[in-house]
Tab-separated table of C-alpha atoms and ligand atoms in Angstrom:
chain	number	residue	atom	x	y	z
Q	82	MET	CA	0.536	-0.206	-0.490
Q	83	ARG	CA	1.399	3.428	-0.916
Q	84	GLU	CA	1.245	6.512	1.926
Q	85	ARG	CA	-0.183	9.499	1.291
Q	86	VAL	CA	0.279	13.029	2.509
Q	87	VAL	CA	-1.300	16.122	2.511
Q	88	ILE	CA	0.860	19.457	2.082
Q	89	LYS	CA	0.177	22.634	2.483
Q	90	TRP	CA	2.789	25.097	0.395
Q	91	GLY	CA	1.620	28.205	2.351
Q	92	GLY	CA	1.076	31.645	0.981
Q	93	GLY	CA	4.225	33.573	2.387
Q	94	LEU	CA	6.345	30.523	0.908
Q	95	ILE	CA	5.918	30.608	-2.099
Q	96	THR	CA	4.846	34.225	-3.076
Q	97	LYS	CA	6.834	37.324	-1.606
Q	98	LYS	CA	4.124	37.694	0.430
Q	99	ASP	CA	3.652	42.221	0.503
Q	100	VAL	CA	4.430	42.978	-3.469
Q	101	LEU	CA	1.541	41.589	-5.648
Q	102	LYS	CA	1.473	38.846	-7.648
Q	103	GLU	CA	5.042	37.801	-7.238
Q	104	PRO	CA	5.972	34.033	-6.921
Q	105	GLN	CA	9.187	32.572	-5.492
Q	106	LEU	CA	9.887	30.490	-8.386
Q	107	ASP	CA	13.229	29.028	-6.862
Q	108	VAL	CA	11.616	27.941	-3.647
Q	109	ILE	CA	8.198	26.629	-5.677
Q	110	GLY	CA	10.951	24.570	-8.012
Q	111	SER	CA	12.566	23.325	-4.634
Q	112	LEU	CA	9.363	22.116	-3.285
Q	113	ALA	CA	8.299	20.724	-6.437
Q	114	ASP	CA	11.501	18.826	-6.739
Q	115	GLN	CA	10.564	16.957	-2.520
Q	116	ILE	CA	7.644	15.645	-4.003
Q	117	LEU	CA	9.433	14.054	-6.785
Q	118	GLU	CA	11.511	12.231	-4.222
Q	119	CYS	CA	8.161	11.478	-2.254
Q	120	ASN	CA	6.186	9.659	-5.571
Q	121	ARG	CA	10.064	8.279	-6.047
Q	122	GLY	CA	9.988	7.335	-2.671
Q	123	GLY	CA	6.075	5.521	-2.795
Q	124	ILE	CA	4.782	8.743	-1.700
Q	125	ASP	CA	1.495	10.245	-3.113
Q	126	VAL	CA	0.742	13.537	-2.485
Q	127	ILE	CA	-1.947	15.916	-2.768
Q	128	LEU	CA	-0.813	19.574	-2.582
Q	129	VAL	CA	-2.265	22.540	-0.936
Q	130	HIS	CA	-1.500	25.435	-1.890
Q	131	GLY	CA	-1.563	29.572	-0.414
Q	132	ALA	CA	-2.332	32.501	-1.954
Q	133	GLY	CA	0.524	35.125	-0.899
Q	134	SER	CA	-0.003	37.555	-2.736
Q	135	PHE	CA	-1.516	36.205	-5.269
Q	136	GLY	CA	-5.191	36.337	-3.210
Q	137	HIS	CA	-4.872	37.862	0.357
Q	138	LEU	CA	-3.920	41.863	-1.163
Q	139	LYS	CA	-7.052	41.694	-3.236
Q	140	ALA	CA	-8.986	40.482	-0.783
Q	141	LYS	CA	-8.828	42.497	1.803
Q	142	THR	CA	-8.692	45.594	-0.169
Q	143	TYR	CA	-12.622	44.351	-1.763
Q	144	ARG	CA	-13.264	42.817	2.119
Q	145	LEU	CA	-14.163	39.598	0.040
Q	146	ALA	CA	-13.838	37.346	3.348
Q	147	GLU	CA	-16.902	39.018	4.783
Q	148	GLY	CA	-19.284	38.601	1.569
Q	149	ARG	CA	-21.132	41.020	-0.120
Q	150	VAL	CA	-20.662	44.134	1.466
Q	151	ASP	CA	-23.563	46.957	0.882
Q	152	SER	CA	-23.352	48.647	-1.763
Q	153	SER	CA	-22.970	52.307	0.025
Q	154	GLU	CA	-19.738	50.651	1.593
Q	155	ALA	CA	-18.645	48.847	-1.620
Q	156	ASN	CA	-18.304	51.544	-3.573
Q	157	LEU	CA	-15.579	53.216	-1.108
Q	158	LEU	CA	-13.869	50.351	-1.503
Q	159	GLY	CA	-11.455	50.594	-4.492
Q	160	PRO	CA	-12.019	51.004	-8.441
Q	161	LEU	CA	-13.156	47.389	-8.770
Q	162	THR	CA	-17.044	46.504	-8.080
Q	163	GLN	CA	-16.601	43.143	-5.358
Q	164	ASP	CA	-17.716	41.077	-8.517
Q	165	GLU	CA	-14.634	42.442	-10.457
Q	166	ALA	CA	-12.594	41.643	-7.277
Q	167	ILE	CA	-14.465	38.100	-6.680
Q	168	GLU	CA	-12.969	37.803	-11.182
Q	169	GLU	CA	-9.593	39.306	-10.502
Q	170	VAL	CA	-8.266	37.035	-7.341
Q	171	ARG	CA	-10.090	34.116	-8.935
Q	172	ASN	CA	-8.059	34.514	-12.243
Q	173	ASP	CA	-4.470	35.714	-10.079
Q	174	MET	CA	-4.571	32.212	-8.307
Q	175	MET	CA	-5.510	30.276	-11.663
Q	176	GLU	CA	-1.970	32.040	-12.489
Q	177	LEU	CA	-0.492	31.233	-8.850
Q	178	ASN	CA	-1.525	27.486	-9.523
Q	179	ARG	CA	0.041	27.520	-13.081
Q	180	HIS	CA	2.962	28.324	-11.513
Q	181	ILE	CA	2.523	25.096	-9.706
Q	182	MET	CA	1.619	23.194	-12.212
Q	183	ASP	CA	4.199	24.266	-14.474
Q	184	ALA	CA	6.620	22.993	-11.729
Q	185	LEU	CA	6.035	20.243	-11.404
Q	186	THR	CA	5.098	18.842	-15.572
Q	187	VAL	CA	8.283	20.872	-16.040
Q	188	ARG	CA	10.176	17.435	-13.422
Q	189	ASP	CA	7.499	14.294	-15.076
Q	190	ILE	CA	5.121	15.129	-11.589
Q	191	SER	CA	1.488	14.024	-13.446
Q	192	ALA	CA	-0.441	16.401	-11.712
Q	193	VAL	CA	-4.269	17.605	-12.087
Q	194	SER	CA	-5.041	20.740	-11.020
Q	195	LEU	CA	-8.922	21.191	-9.111
Q	196	PRO	CA	-9.438	25.145	-8.440
Q	197	PRO	CA	-11.943	25.285	-5.622
Q	198	HIS	CA	-14.490	27.734	-7.276
Q	199	GLN	CA	-15.214	25.357	-9.613
Q	200	TRP	CA	-16.524	22.513	-7.070
Q	201	ALA	CA	-16.930	24.189	-3.859
Q	202	THR	CA	-19.150	26.455	-1.737
Q	203	ASP	CA	-19.445	27.937	1.690
Q	204	THR	CA	-15.826	28.713	3.773
Q	205	GLY	CA	-14.126	27.012	6.738
Q	206	THR	CA	-13.996	23.089	7.250
Q	207	ALA	CA	-18.004	23.029	6.831
Q	208	PHE	CA	-17.451	23.768	2.630
Q	209	LYS	CA	-19.640	21.633	0.432
Q	210	GLY	CA	-18.030	19.508	-2.351
Q	211	SER	CA	-17.048	16.131	-3.457
Q	212	LEU	CA	-13.774	15.503	-2.449
Q	213	GLU	CA	-14.420	12.331	-4.524
Q	214	HIS	CA	-11.129	13.517	-7.081
Q	215	PHE	CA	-8.808	13.474	-4.060
Q	216	ILE	CA	-10.240	9.453	-3.189
Q	217	GLN	CA	-9.658	8.537	-6.633
Q	218	ALA	CA	-6.761	9.402	-7.516
Q	219	PRO	CA	-4.558	7.236	-9.382
Q	220	LYS	CA	-1.710	5.565	-7.576
Q	221	GLY	CA	1.438	8.099	-8.270
Q	222	ILE	CA	-0.977	11.556	-9.580
Q	223	THR	CA	-0.608	14.263	-7.099
Q	224	VAL	CA	-3.829	16.418	-7.033
Q	225	VAL	CA	-3.536	20.211	-6.044
Q	226	THR	CA	-6.209	22.731	-5.250
Q	227	PHE	CA	-5.497	25.681	-3.082
Q	228	GLY	CA	-7.095	28.955	-1.320
Q	229	ASP	CA	-9.558	30.489	-3.362
Q	230	VAL	CA	-13.277	33.079	-3.412
Q	231	VAL	CA	-15.997	30.390	-3.215
Q	232	SER	CA	-20.206	30.683	-3.284
Q	233	CYS	CA	-21.721	30.590	-0.075
Q	234	GLN	CA	-25.538	29.177	-0.061
Q	235	ASP	CA	-25.757	32.047	2.553
Q	236	SER	CA	-26.717	36.067	2.556
Q	237	ARG	CA	-23.055	36.791	2.138
Q	238	GLU	CA	-22.934	34.906	-1.351
Q	239	PHE	CA	-19.276	35.013	-1.289
Q	240	GLY	CA	-16.605	33.988	1.081
Q	241	ILE	CA	-12.678	32.538	0.797
Q	242	LEU	CA	-12.007	28.538	1.135
Q	243	SER	CA	-8.433	29.105	3.130
Q	244	GLY	CA	-6.172	26.141	1.836
Q	245	ASP	CA	-6.124	25.595	5.481
Q	246	GLY	CA	-9.952	24.223	5.736
Q	247	LEU	CA	-9.298	22.351	2.631
Q	248	VAL	CA	-6.445	20.326	4.393
Q	249	ALA	CA	-7.991	19.661	7.523
Q	250	ARG	CA	-11.037	18.092	5.665
Q	251	LEU	CA	-8.674	15.926	3.199
Q	252	ALA	CA	-6.605	14.912	5.755
Q	253	VAL	CA	-9.400	13.182	7.635
Q	254	GLU	CA	-11.711	12.336	4.790
Q	255	VAL	CA	-9.423	10.875	2.516
Q	256	PRO	CA	-8.079	7.329	3.230
Q	257	HIS	CA	-5.144	6.107	3.799
Q	258	VAL	CA	-3.661	9.824	4.830
Q	259	SER	CA	-0.501	9.134	6.951
Q	260	ARG	CA	0.551	12.632	7.613
Q	261	LEU	CA	-0.122	16.269	7.352
Q	262	VAL	CA	2.664	18.586	6.574
Q	263	PHE	CA	2.535	22.689	6.864
Q	264	ALA	CA	5.663	23.922	4.739
Q	265	ILE	CA	5.688	27.971	6.209
Q	266	GLY	CA	7.817	30.397	5.461
Q	267	GLY	CA	10.320	32.271	7.414
Q	268	VAL	CA	9.982	29.979	10.736
Q	269	ASP	CA	11.401	26.640	11.688
Q	270	GLY	CA	7.375	26.063	13.285
Q	271	VAL	CA	5.516	27.329	15.957
Q	272	LEU	CA	7.240	29.919	18.287
Q	273	ALA	CA	7.527	30.238	22.046
Q	274	VAL	CA	7.665	34.203	21.538
Q	275	PRO	CA	7.340	36.228	18.404
Q	276	PRO	CA	9.433	35.113	15.468
Q	277	VAL	CA	11.111	38.863	16.107
Q	278	ASN	CA	12.293	37.684	19.340
Q	279	ALA	CA	12.800	34.718	18.985
Q	280	GLY	CA	16.038	33.149	18.938
Q	281	PRO	CA	16.660	28.496	17.394
Q	282	ASP	CA	15.878	27.899	21.350
Q	283	ASP	CA	12.440	29.028	21.343
Q	284	LEU	CA	11.098	26.487	19.185
Q	285	ILE	CA	8.017	24.823	20.044
Q	286	GLU	CA	8.991	21.195	19.075
Q	287	ILE	CA	5.693	19.403	20.522
Q	288	LEU	CA	2.543	21.377	20.563
Q	289	THR	CA	-0.276	20.177	22.501
Q	290	PRO	CA	-3.498	21.859	22.359
Q	291	GLU	CA	-2.832	23.148	26.433
Q	292	HIS	CA	0.307	24.828	25.009
Q	293	VAL	CA	-0.386	28.930	24.932
Q	294	PHE	CA	1.668	30.886	22.491
Q	295	ASP	CA	2.223	33.879	20.762
Q	296	GLY	CA	0.364	33.770	17.259
Q	297	GLU	CA	1.464	36.233	15.312
Q	298	HIS	CA	-1.694	37.401	13.254
Q	299	GLU	CA	-0.725	39.623	10.100
Q	300	SER	CA	-4.020	41.272	10.129
Q	301	ALA	CA	-3.237	43.414	7.633
Q	302	ILE	CA	-2.655	41.086	4.612
Q	303	ASP	CA	-4.168	37.665	5.920
Q	304	VAL	CA	-7.617	37.782	5.205
Q	305	THR	CA	-7.978	33.518	6.705
Q	306	GLY	CA	-5.991	33.999	9.681
Q	307	GLY	CA	-2.380	33.415	9.983
Q	308	ILE	CA	-0.519	30.412	11.951
Q	309	GLY	CA	-3.224	30.354	14.604
Q	310	LEU	CA	-5.333	29.093	11.909
Q	311	LYS	CA	-3.235	26.270	10.795
Q	312	VAL	CA	-2.538	25.350	14.240
Q	313	ASP	CA	-6.456	25.059	15.063
Q	314	ARG	CA	-7.346	23.023	11.495
Q	315	GLY	CA	-3.721	21.362	12.331
Q	316	PHE	CA	-5.083	19.790	15.857
Q	317	TYR	CA	-8.743	18.926	14.472
Q	318	VAL	CA	-6.562	16.782	12.606
Q	319	ALA	CA	-4.517	15.198	14.965
Q	320	SER	CA	-7.138	14.745	16.066
Q	321	HIS	CA	-7.911	12.017	14.366
Q	322	GLY	CA	-4.907	9.862	14.715
Q	323	ILE	CA	-2.749	11.782	11.110
Q	324	ASP	CA	0.188	13.074	12.488
Q	325	VAL	CA	-0.014	17.000	11.520
Q	326	ILE	CA	3.750	18.951	11.528
Q	327	MET	CA	4.735	22.260	10.521
Q	328	VAL	CA	8.611	22.330	9.030
Q	329	ASN	CA	10.330	25.770	7.782
Q	330	GLY	CA	9.892	25.430	3.464
Q	331	GLY	CA	12.720	27.845	3.362
Q	332	HIS	CA	14.612	23.858	3.930
Q	333	PRO	CA	12.656	22.174	1.102
Q	334	SER	CA	14.848	19.224	2.955
Q	335	ARG	CA	12.669	19.216	5.897
Q	336	VAL	CA	9.937	18.826	4.015
Q	337	LEU	CA	10.369	15.779	2.070
Q	338	ARG	CA	11.655	14.191	5.644
Q	339	ALA	CA	8.296	15.741	7.425
Q	340	CYS	CA	6.905	14.175	4.434
Q	341	LYS	CA	8.469	10.254	4.482
Q	342	GLY	CA	7.912	10.481	9.020
Q	343	SER	CA	11.400	11.449	9.315
Q	344	GLU	CA	12.751	13.393	12.391
Q	345	VAL	CA	13.311	16.795	11.047
Q	346	ARG	CA	13.496	19.793	12.903
Q	347	GLY	CA	9.552	21.189	13.240
Q	348	THR	CA	6.541	21.498	15.511
Q	349	LYS	CA	4.664	18.502	15.861
Q	350	LEU	CA	0.820	19.077	16.821
Q	351	SER	CA	0.196	16.124	19.389
Q	352	VAL	CA	-3.163	14.998	20.676
Q	353	PRO	CA	-3.526	12.360	22.934
Q	354	SER	CA	-4.844	9.411	22.120
Q	355	SER	CA	-7.735	8.866	24.797
Q	356	ASP	CA	-9.204	12.158	21.945
Q	357	PHE	CA	-8.406	11.086	19.365
Q	358	LYS	CA	-11.956	10.733	17.186
Q	359	GLN	CA	-13.012	8.324	14.727
Q	360	ARG	CA	-12.097	8.832	10.996
U	118	IP8	O1	-3.623	31.493	2.080
U	118	IP8	C1	-6.405	32.490	1.212
U	118	IP8	O2	-6.118	30.910	0.966
U	118	IP8	P1	-4.679	31.138	2.075
U	118	IP8	C2	-7.026	32.166	-0.220
U	118	IP8	O3	-4.328	29.490	1.897
U	118	IP8	C3	-7.176	33.774	-0.688
U	118	IP8	O4	-5.484	31.288	3.540
U	118	IP8	C4	-8.016	33.931	-2.016
U	118	IP8	C5	-7.116	35.065	-0.419
């Protein structure tokens, strides 16, 4: 039986987060190398990527995470209507996704992309949409999806489905997923103090739900919730007996080690097995 892992490439890792639509192609390339290594080692990958500067900046300007705002307020947001902004953000996300698909296919990794606005509605872990394509993926195929603007079936009309919500459901509901790996940008994992004050010893290697930590939330540019959301989604997954680890994706070899379940510098999320839920 081949192993399956779910990997989230953080948007802050694969894009320059504060420069509109600037991909980090060298980082994407070396992360894609690690997926090839996974495949060669008998591990199938479900890849979910974040938005970074291809999504959060415009989504923030046009308040897309809040859904439809009053037309009087919407007129003040910027030159675009909210509907035009949705269209642009979806196109921008498809553009980022194309960079990723190119990096995979140039390495002969067989990959298919499933943009959420085409198959999912609603936000958070309660999003609706069939996971059948992920479940039925033939061995050796990398299925790719990403944070996106989706329709909502309530008065909001639309919202942002974060890649963190996607990975939580995929890890738990696709059979035989052994681990979830968050490859994040700029930090080695969850830190006990804010990153600017942190030294090498401030990495929390094993994080339990009881831990209190200073989650840095860049609310100015991140519309879906920063590291706190990842930790929250991660504990949901860990509570189903699936390994969850966060590593610094700037060191791609750590991502590979994490995917293989080898010892690696990073933060493991740990839930006591007595608290495990049924998958
Ligand atoms: O970066 C957000 O996805 P995330 C998606 O995974 C958009 O939270 C379009 C802002």
